[in-house]
Coordinates of C-alpha atoms in Angstrom, one line a residue:
X10 CA 43.5 -126.2 8.9
X11 CA 42.7 -123.9 6.0
X12 CA 39.1 -123.3 7.0
X13 CA 38.3 -121.1 9.9
X14 CA 35.9 -122.5 12.6
X15 CA 34.8 -121.5 16.0
X16 CA 36.3 -123.7 18.8
X17 CA 34.1 -125.6 21.2
X18 CA 35.2 -126.8 24.6
X19 CA 34.6 -130.4 25.6
X20 CA 32.3 -131.3 28.4
X21 CA 34.0 -131.7 31.8
X22 CA 33.5 -135.4 32.5
X23 CA 33.5 -138.4 30.2
X24 CA 30.3 -140.6 30.4
X25 CA 30.2 -144.3 31.0
X26 CA 26.5 -144.7 30.1
X27 CA 23.9 -142.6 28.1
X28 CA 20.7 -143.3 26.2
X29 CA 22.2 -142.5 22.8
X30 CA 25.7 -142.2 21.4
X31 CA 26.1 -140.0 18.3
X32 CA 29.3 -140.6 16.3
X33 CA 30.4 -137.5 14.4
X34 CA 30.0 -133.8 15.3
X35 CA 29.3 -132.5 11.9
X36 CA 26.1 -130.7 11.1
X37 CA 23.9 -133.8 11.1
X38 CA 25.4 -135.4 14.2
X39 CA 25.3 -132.2 16.2
X40 CA 21.7 -131.4 15.2
X41 CA 20.7 -135.0 16.1
X42 CA 22.3 -134.6 19.5
X43 CA 20.6 -131.3 20.0
X44 CA 17.1 -132.5 19.0
X45 CA 17.4 -135.6 21.2
X46 CA 18.5 -133.4 24.2
X47 CA 15.4 -131.3 23.7
X48 CA 13.4 -134.4 24.5
X49 CA 15.3 -135.2 27.7
X50 CA 17.4 -137.9 26.2
X51 CA 20.9 -138.3 27.5
X52 CA 23.4 -138.1 24.7
X53 CA 27.1 -138.5 24.2
X54 CA 28.4 -136.7 21.0
X55 CA 31.8 -138.2 20.1
X56 CA 34.1 -136.7 17.5
X57 CA 37.5 -138.1 16.3
X58 CA 38.6 -134.6 15.4
X59 CA 36.9 -131.3 16.2
X60 CA 33.3 -130.1 15.9
X61 CA 32.6 -129.3 12.2
X62 CA 36.1 -130.0 11.2
X63 CA 35.5 -131.8 8.0
X64 CA 32.8 -131.2 5.3
X65 CA 30.5 -129.3 7.6
X66 CA 32.9 -126.4 7.6
X67 CA 34.1 -126.8 4.0
X68 CA 30.9 -126.5 2.1
X69 CA 29.5 -123.6 0.1
X70 CA 27.2 -122.4 2.9
X71 CA 24.1 -122.7 0.7
X72 CA 20.8 -123.4 2.4
X73 CA 18.4 -124.3 -0.4
X74 CA 15.3 -126.1 -1.4
X75 CA 15.4 -125.3 -5.1
X76 CA 16.5 -128.2 -7.3
X77 CA 16.5 -130.8 -4.6
X78 CA 15.6 -134.4 -5.4
X79 CA 11.8 -134.4 -5.0
X80 CA 12.1 -137.2 -2.5
X81 CA 14.3 -134.9 -0.4
X82 CA 12.2 -131.7 -0.9
X83 CA 10.0 -132.1 2.2
X84 CA 13.1 -132.5 4.4
X85 CA 14.7 -129.5 2.8
X86 CA 11.6 -127.3 3.3
X87 CA 11.4 -128.3 7.0
X88 CA 15.2 -127.6 7.3
X89 CA 14.7 -124.1 6.1
X90 CA 12.1 -123.4 8.7
X91 CA 14.4 -125.0 11.3
X92 CA 17.4 -122.8 10.2
X93 CA 15.2 -119.8 10.8
X94 CA 14.1 -121.0 14.2
X95 CA 17.5 -122.2 15.5
X96 CA 19.3 -118.9 15.9
X97 CA 16.7 -117.3 18.1
X98 CA 16.1 -120.6 19.9
X99 CA 19.7 -121.1 21.0
X100 CA 20.6 -117.4 21.2
X101 CA 23.5 -117.6 18.7
X102 CA 24.2 -116.3 15.2
X103 CA 24.4 -119.0 12.6
X104 CA 25.0 -116.6 9.8
X105 CA 21.7 -117.6 8.4
X106 CA 20.0 -115.1 6.0
X107 CA 17.0 -115.9 3.9
X108 CA 18.3 -113.8 0.9
X109 CA 17.2 -116.1 -1.9
X110 CA 19.2 -118.1 -4.5
X111 CA 19.5 -117.3 -8.2
X112 CA 20.2 -119.7 -11.0
X113 CA 21.1 -118.3 -14.5
X114 CA 21.7 -120.3 -17.7
X115 CA 22.3 -120.1 -21.4
X116 CA 20.7 -123.6 -21.9
X117 CA 17.1 -124.1 -22.9
X118 CA 17.4 -127.6 -21.4
X119 CA 18.1 -126.1 -18.0
X120 CA 15.0 -123.9 -18.2
X121 CA 12.9 -126.9 -19.3
X122 CA 14.2 -129.0 -16.4
X123 CA 13.6 -126.2 -13.9
X124 CA 10.1 -125.7 -15.1
X125 CA 9.3 -129.4 -14.9
X126 CA 10.8 -129.6 -11.4
X127 CA 8.9 -126.5 -10.3
X128 CA 5.6 -128.0 -11.3
X129 CA 6.2 -131.1 -9.2
X130 CA 7.6 -129.0 -6.3
X131 CA 4.4 -126.9 -6.1
X132 CA 2.5 -130.0 -5.3
X133 CA 4.6 -130.2 -2.1
X134 CA 4.1 -126.5 -1.4
X135 CA 7.4 -125.1 -2.7
X136 CA 7.2 -122.2 -5.0
X137 CA 10.0 -120.6 -7.1
X138 CA 9.9 -118.3 -10.1
X139 CA 11.1 -119.2 -13.6
X140 CA 12.8 -116.1 -15.0
X141 CA 12.6 -114.9 -18.6
X142 CA 15.8 -113.7 -20.2
X143 CA 15.1 -110.1 -19.3
X144 CA 14.4 -110.9 -15.7
X145 CA 17.4 -113.2 -15.3
X146 CA 19.7 -110.5 -16.7
X147 CA 18.1 -107.9 -14.5
X148 CA 18.6 -110.0 -11.3
X149 CA 22.2 -110.8 -12.4
X150 CA 22.9 -107.2 -13.5
X151 CA 26.5 -106.2 -13.9
X152 CA 27.6 -109.4 -15.6
X153 CA 28.8 -109.9 -19.1
X154 CA 26.7 -112.8 -20.0
X155 CA 23.4 -112.7 -21.9
X156 CA 21.3 -115.2 -20.0
X157 CA 18.4 -116.9 -21.7
X158 CA 16.6 -117.6 -18.5
X159 CA 16.9 -118.6 -14.8
X160 CA 15.1 -119.6 -11.7
X161 CA 14.7 -117.5 -8.5
X162 CA 13.9 -119.1 -5.1
X163 CA 13.3 -116.2 -2.7
X164 CA 12.7 -118.4 0.4
X165 CA 16.1 -120.0 0.1
X166 CA 19.1 -118.8 2.1
X167 CA 22.7 -119.0 3.2
X168 CA 24.6 -119.6 6.5
X169 CA 28.1 -119.5 7.8
X170 CA 29.6 -123.0 8.1
X171 CA 32.3 -121.7 10.5
X172 CA 29.7 -120.5 12.9
X173 CA 26.7 -122.8 12.6
X174 CA 27.9 -126.2 13.8
X175 CA 29.9 -124.9 16.8
X176 CA 26.9 -122.8 17.8
X177 CA 24.5 -125.8 17.8
X178 CA 27.1 -127.9 19.6
X179 CA 27.3 -125.2 22.4
X180 CA 23.5 -125.2 22.6
X181 CA 23.5 -129.0 22.8
X182 CA 26.0 -128.9 25.7
X183 CA 23.8 -126.5 27.5
X184 CA 21.0 -129.0 27.3
X185 CA 23.1 -131.7 28.8
X186 CA 24.8 -133.3 25.8
X187 CA 28.2 -134.7 26.7
X188 CA 30.6 -133.6 23.9
X189 CA 34.1 -135.0 23.5
X190 CA 36.5 -134.1 20.7
X191 CA 39.7 -136.0 19.7
X192 CA 37.8 -139.0 20.9
X193 CA 37.5 -141.6 18.2
X194 CA 34.9 -144.3 18.4
X195 CA 36.8 -147.5 17.5
X196 CA 33.9 -149.8 17.3
X197 CA 30.5 -150.9 18.5
X198 CA 29.8 -152.8 21.7
X199 CA 27.4 -155.7 20.7
X200 CA 25.6 -158.1 23.0
X201 CA 23.4 -160.9 21.7
X202 CA 23.2 -159.4 18.3
X203 CA 22.2 -155.9 19.5
X204 CA 24.1 -152.7 20.0
X205 CA 24.8 -152.0 23.6
X206 CA 27.3 -149.1 23.3
X207 CA 30.6 -148.1 21.8
X208 CA 34.3 -148.6 22.4
X209 CA 36.3 -145.4 22.2
X210 CA 39.9 -144.6 22.6
X211 CA 39.0 -143.5 26.1
X212 CA 37.0 -146.6 27.0
X213 CA 33.5 -148.0 26.8
X214 CA 30.3 -146.0 26.7
X215 CA 27.1 -148.0 27.2
X216 CA 24.0 -147.0 25.2
X217 CA 20.9 -148.6 23.8
X218 CA 21.2 -146.7 20.5
X219 CA 24.2 -145.6 18.4
X220 CA 23.8 -143.1 15.5
X221 CA 26.6 -143.1 13.0
X222 CA 26.8 -139.6 11.4
X223 CA 30.4 -140.1 10.4
X224 CA 30.3 -138.5 7.0
X225 CA 33.0 -139.8 4.7
X226 CA 34.0 -142.4 7.4
X227 CA 30.6 -143.9 7.9
X228 CA 30.9 -146.6 5.3
X229 CA 34.2 -147.9 6.6
X230 CA 33.0 -147.9 10.1
X231 CA 29.8 -149.7 9.2
X232 CA 31.5 -152.3 7.0
X233 CA 33.3 -153.7 10.0
X234 CA 29.9 -155.2 11.0
X235 CA 29.0 -156.5 7.6
X236 CA 26.8 -153.4 6.7
X237 CA 27.1 -152.4 3.1
X238 CA 26.8 -148.6 2.9
X239 CA 27.7 -147.6 -0.7
X240 CA 29.3 -144.2 -0.7
X241 CA 31.8 -142.5 -3.0
X242 CA 33.8 -139.8 -1.4
X243 CA 34.3 -137.0 -3.9
X244 CA 36.9 -134.3 -3.2
X245 CA 35.7 -130.8 -3.9
X246 CA 37.4 -127.4 -3.8
X247 CA 36.1 -124.1 -2.5
X248 CA 37.6 -120.7 -2.0
X249 CA 37.2 -117.7 0.2
X250 CA 38.0 -114.4 -1.6
X251 CA 39.2 -111.2 -0.1
X252 CA 36.4 -108.6 0.7
X253 CA 34.8 -107.2 -2.5
X254 CA 31.8 -105.2 -3.6
X255 CA 28.4 -106.8 -3.6
X256 CA 27.5 -107.7 -7.2
X257 CA 24.0 -109.3 -7.0
X258 CA 21.2 -108.8 -4.5
X259 CA 20.8 -112.6 -4.2
X260 CA 22.9 -114.1 -1.4
X261 CA 23.9 -117.0 -3.7
X262 CA 24.3 -117.2 -7.5
X263 CA 24.8 -120.2 -9.7
X264 CA 26.0 -119.8 -13.2
X265 CA 27.3 -122.5 -15.6
X266 CA 30.9 -122.1 -14.6
X267 CA 31.0 -120.7 -11.1
X268 CA 28.9 -120.4 -8.0
X269 CA 29.2 -117.8 -5.3
X270 CA 27.8 -117.0 -1.8
X271 CA 28.1 -113.6 -0.2
X272 CA 29.6 -114.0 3.2
X273 CA 28.8 -111.9 6.3
X274 CA 32.3 -110.3 6.3
X275 CA 31.9 -109.0 2.8
X276 CA 34.0 -111.7 1.0
X277 CA 32.7 -114.5 -1.2
X278 CA 32.8 -118.3 -1.1
X279 CA 33.2 -119.4 -4.7
X280 CA 33.7 -122.7 -6.5
X281 CA 33.3 -124.4 -9.9
X282 CA 30.1 -126.4 -9.8
X283 CA 30.1 -130.1 -10.5
X284 CA 33.9 -130.4 -10.6
X285 CA 35.8 -132.7 -8.2
X286 CA 38.1 -135.7 -7.9
X287 CA 37.4 -139.3 -7.1
X288 CA 40.2 -141.4 -5.7
X289 CA 40.5 -144.9 -6.9
X290 CA 40.2 -147.0 -3.8
X291 CA 39.3 -150.5 -2.6
X292 CA 35.9 -149.4 -1.3
X293 CA 35.3 -147.4 -4.4
X294 CA 35.9 -150.4 -6.6
X295 CA 33.7 -152.5 -4.3
X296 CA 30.7 -150.2 -5.0
X297 CA 31.6 -149.2 -8.6
X298 CA 28.6 -151.0 -10.1
X299 CA 26.1 -149.2 -7.8
X300 CA 27.6 -145.9 -9.1
X301 CA 27.6 -146.9 -12.8
X302 CA 24.7 -144.6 -13.7
X303 CA 26.3 -141.6 -11.9
X304 CA 29.7 -142.2 -13.5
X305 CA 28.3 -142.3 -17.0
X306 CA 26.1 -139.2 -16.4
X307 CA 27.1 -135.6 -16.8
X308 CA 28.0 -135.7 -13.1
X309 CA 30.6 -138.4 -13.6
X310 CA 32.0 -136.9 -16.8
X311 CA 33.1 -133.8 -14.8
X312 CA 35.1 -135.7 -12.3
X313 CA 38.8 -136.4 -12.3
X314 CA 40.0 -139.9 -11.3
X315 CA 43.3 -140.6 -9.6
X316 CA 45.3 -143.2 -7.6
X317 CA 47.2 -142.0 -4.6
X318 CA 47.9 -143.0 -0.9
X319 CA 44.2 -143.0 -0.1
X320 CA 44.1 -146.4 -1.6
X321 CA 45.8 -147.7 1.5
X322 CA 44.7 -145.1 4.1
X323 CA 41.7 -143.0 4.8
X324 CA 37.9 -143.6 4.7
X325 CA 37.9 -145.7 1.5
X326 CA 40.6 -148.2 2.4
X327 CA 40.2 -151.7 3.6
X328 CA 41.8 -153.1 6.8
X329 CA 40.7 -154.3 10.2
X330 CA 41.5 -153.4 13.8
X331 CA 40.4 -154.4 17.3
X332 CA 38.7 -152.2 19.8
X333 CA 41.8 -152.0 22.0
X334 CA 44.0 -151.0 19.0
X335 CA 44.6 -147.6 17.4
X336 CA 41.9 -147.2 14.7
X337 CA 42.1 -145.5 11.3
X338 CA 40.0 -142.7 12.8
X339 CA 42.8 -141.8 15.2
X340 CA 45.3 -141.8 12.4
X341 CA 43.4 -139.2 10.5
X342 CA 41.8 -136.8 12.9
X343 CA 40.7 -134.3 10.3
X344 CA 40.4 -135.0 6.6
X345 CA 42.2 -132.1 5.0
X346 CA 42.6 -132.8 1.2
X347 CA 44.6 -130.2 -0.7
X348 CA 42.5 -127.9 -2.9
X349 CA 42.7 -128.5 -6.7
X350 CA 44.9 -125.6 -7.8
X351 CA 43.5 -125.7 -11.3
X352 CA 39.9 -125.3 -9.9
X353 CA 41.0 -122.4 -7.7
X354 CA 42.4 -120.5 -10.7
X355 CA 39.4 -121.4 -12.9
X356 CA 36.9 -120.2 -10.3
X357 CA 38.6 -116.8 -10.0
X358 CA 39.0 -116.5 -13.8
X359 CA 35.3 -117.3 -14.4
X360 CA 34.1 -114.9 -11.8
X361 CA 36.2 -112.1 -13.0
X362 CA 35.2 -112.8 -16.6
X363 CA 31.5 -112.5 -15.7
X364 CA 31.9 -109.6 -13.3
X365 CA 34.7 -107.2 -14.4
X366 CA 34.0 -105.1 -11.3
X367 CA 35.7 -107.9 -9.3
X368 CA 38.8 -107.9 -11.4
X369 CA 41.8 -108.4 -9.1
X370 CA 39.8 -110.1 -6.4
X371 CA 42.2 -112.1 -4.1
X372 CA 42.1 -115.6 -2.7
X373 CA 42.3 -115.4 1.0
X374 CA 42.3 -119.2 1.4
X375 CA 41.3 -122.3 -0.5
X376 CA 40.5 -125.7 0.8
X377 CA 39.4 -129.2 -0.2
X378 CA 36.8 -131.5 1.4
X379 CA 35.4 -135.0 0.9
X380 CA 31.7 -135.2 0.0
X381 CA 30.1 -138.5 1.0
X382 CA 28.0 -139.2 -2.0
X383 CA 25.3 -141.9 -2.4
X384 CA 24.5 -143.7 -5.7
X385 CA 21.2 -141.8 -6.1
X386 CA 22.4 -138.6 -4.4
X387 CA 19.8 -139.0 -1.6
X388 CA 21.1 -139.6 1.9
X389 CA 20.8 -142.7 4.1
X390 CA 18.8 -141.9 7.2
X391 CA 17.8 -145.4 8.4
X392 CA 17.8 -148.0 11.1
X393 CA 19.9 -151.0 10.2
X394 CA 17.5 -153.9 10.6
X395 CA 20.2 -156.5 10.8
X396 CA 21.8 -154.7 13.8
X397 CA 19.2 -153.5 16.2
X398 CA 20.2 -150.3 18.0
X399 CA 22.3 -149.0 15.0
X400 CA 21.1 -146.0 13.0
X401 CA 22.9 -144.5 10.0
X402 CA 22.7 -140.9 8.8
X403 CA 25.3 -140.5 6.0
X404 CA 25.7 -140.2 2.2
X405 CA 24.3 -136.6 2.1
X406 CA 25.9 -136.0 -1.3
X407 CA 26.8 -132.4 -0.7
X408 CA 23.4 -131.5 0.8
X409 CA 24.2 -132.2 4.4
X410 CA 24.8 -128.6 5.6
X411 CA 21.5 -127.3 4.2
X412 CA 19.3 -130.2 5.4
X413 CA 21.3 -130.9 8.5
X414 CA 18.7 -129.4 10.9
X415 CA 15.9 -131.4 9.4
X416 CA 18.0 -134.5 9.2
X417 CA 18.8 -134.1 12.9
X418 CA 15.1 -133.9 13.7
X419 CA 14.3 -136.9 11.5
X420 CA 17.0 -139.0 13.1
X421 CA 15.7 -138.1 16.6
X422 CA 12.2 -139.2 15.6
X423 CA 13.6 -142.5 14.3
X424 CA 15.5 -143.1 17.5
X425 CA 12.4 -142.2 19.6
X426 CA 10.0 -144.2 17.5
X427 CA 7.9 -141.1 16.8
X428 CA 5.9 -140.2 13.7
X429 CA 8.5 -138.9 11.2
X430 CA 8.2 -135.4 9.8
X431 CA 8.4 -136.9 6.3
X432 CA 8.3 -140.3 4.6
X433 CA 11.5 -142.2 5.5
X434 CA 11.1 -144.8 2.7
X435 CA 13.3 -143.0 0.2
X436 CA 16.1 -142.8 2.9
X437 CA 16.2 -146.4 3.9
X438 CA 19.5 -148.3 3.6
X439 CA 17.9 -151.4 2.1
X440 CA 17.1 -149.6 -1.2
X441 CA 20.7 -150.3 -2.4
X442 CA 20.3 -154.0 -1.9
X443 CA 16.6 -154.6 -2.9
X444 CA 16.9 -152.9 -6.2
X445 CA 14.6 -150.0 -5.4
X446 CA 17.2 -147.2 -5.3
X447 CA 15.9 -143.9 -6.8
X448 CA 17.1 -143.2 -10.3
X449 CA 17.5 -139.6 -11.2
X450 CA 16.5 -138.7 -14.8
X451 CA 19.7 -136.8 -15.5
X452 CA 21.7 -140.0 -14.8
X453 CA 19.8 -142.0 -17.4

């Protein structure tokens, strides 16, 4: 696997009954299991591959509130507080640093959009600073560009994907969560129209609630039960450089043609923002109409489209199986798409062009990952009314790592029928079938 990640040991014994089964040990599933365990709930956390093996270890490592969808901002703000609490609470380093995030631009339209967003964000209690040209160039000093403006969010931060999810998983185990890797959930156990557990490759586990936090696989798993979860899995590329000098005081920088995060080992994670590949697949064609606005927007225009073997295999394929048969999840333990070589070269070229001091920087490793993306770029965190006992937490659209701690708390509140930390209406699954899905202005 091209990304490095801390290994986590499985629990000693396999459970036959718990209160809640969580499917998927990425950041959202692991934080959900941890938050439930803090309330004395018995939890089985089941993962077809390894803890954090897919997108949760393949993201940029940004932990931000700035430029979130306003419906998502309260959850992002809570998540930042939770990130700060979690390390001391569990006694482990998550690599979290509140070092701020800097955006710089040569577009007046970007500045206008950030100003408008900032005015609305202040109503919710979030404050960032719109930068003049001189301040933007001062904060991004050392570069060759002449920025016309920017935005600085000092309370935003960064964390290490290779450390964070395994650390929370270990803490969850210490609180009694039963963790099992290389253990695919093949299907749900349903009695009289209600979820009563799951069927795994190791047998049945009884539970009154099942949380599906399966990332790119959540739609395919849910569809088996007639649940329509519209998701487009977009393949992104990221790079870890060799160690290099620190070029900006901000931990993260977003320019028009590259993004970077300073890592704790002195290297950088870099990428070309907004660029990715969408495979043409049966599930993708099924939900194409729901993604029409996204495909015709500037987001869709930056994507590549291709037809390959994923049409017949993987998270977006069709096909059925029985609970006593090998499932698609066992055939693909860890999604490991190849990085886009063109984007690797372009990211390095753009970085070196902007910062000559980094000329000759090396690529230690590059990797791909699938980003489970919803039509309105807001996640689904929702009970499924048609199937009592089933909760979905998926479609995080590249935001899952940053808002994972908050999402875990919110899912635990939904499971426990507690007052949620924020309005859950924007996250409900039914918005894609009742015509009330959020429409982002830049998609129109």
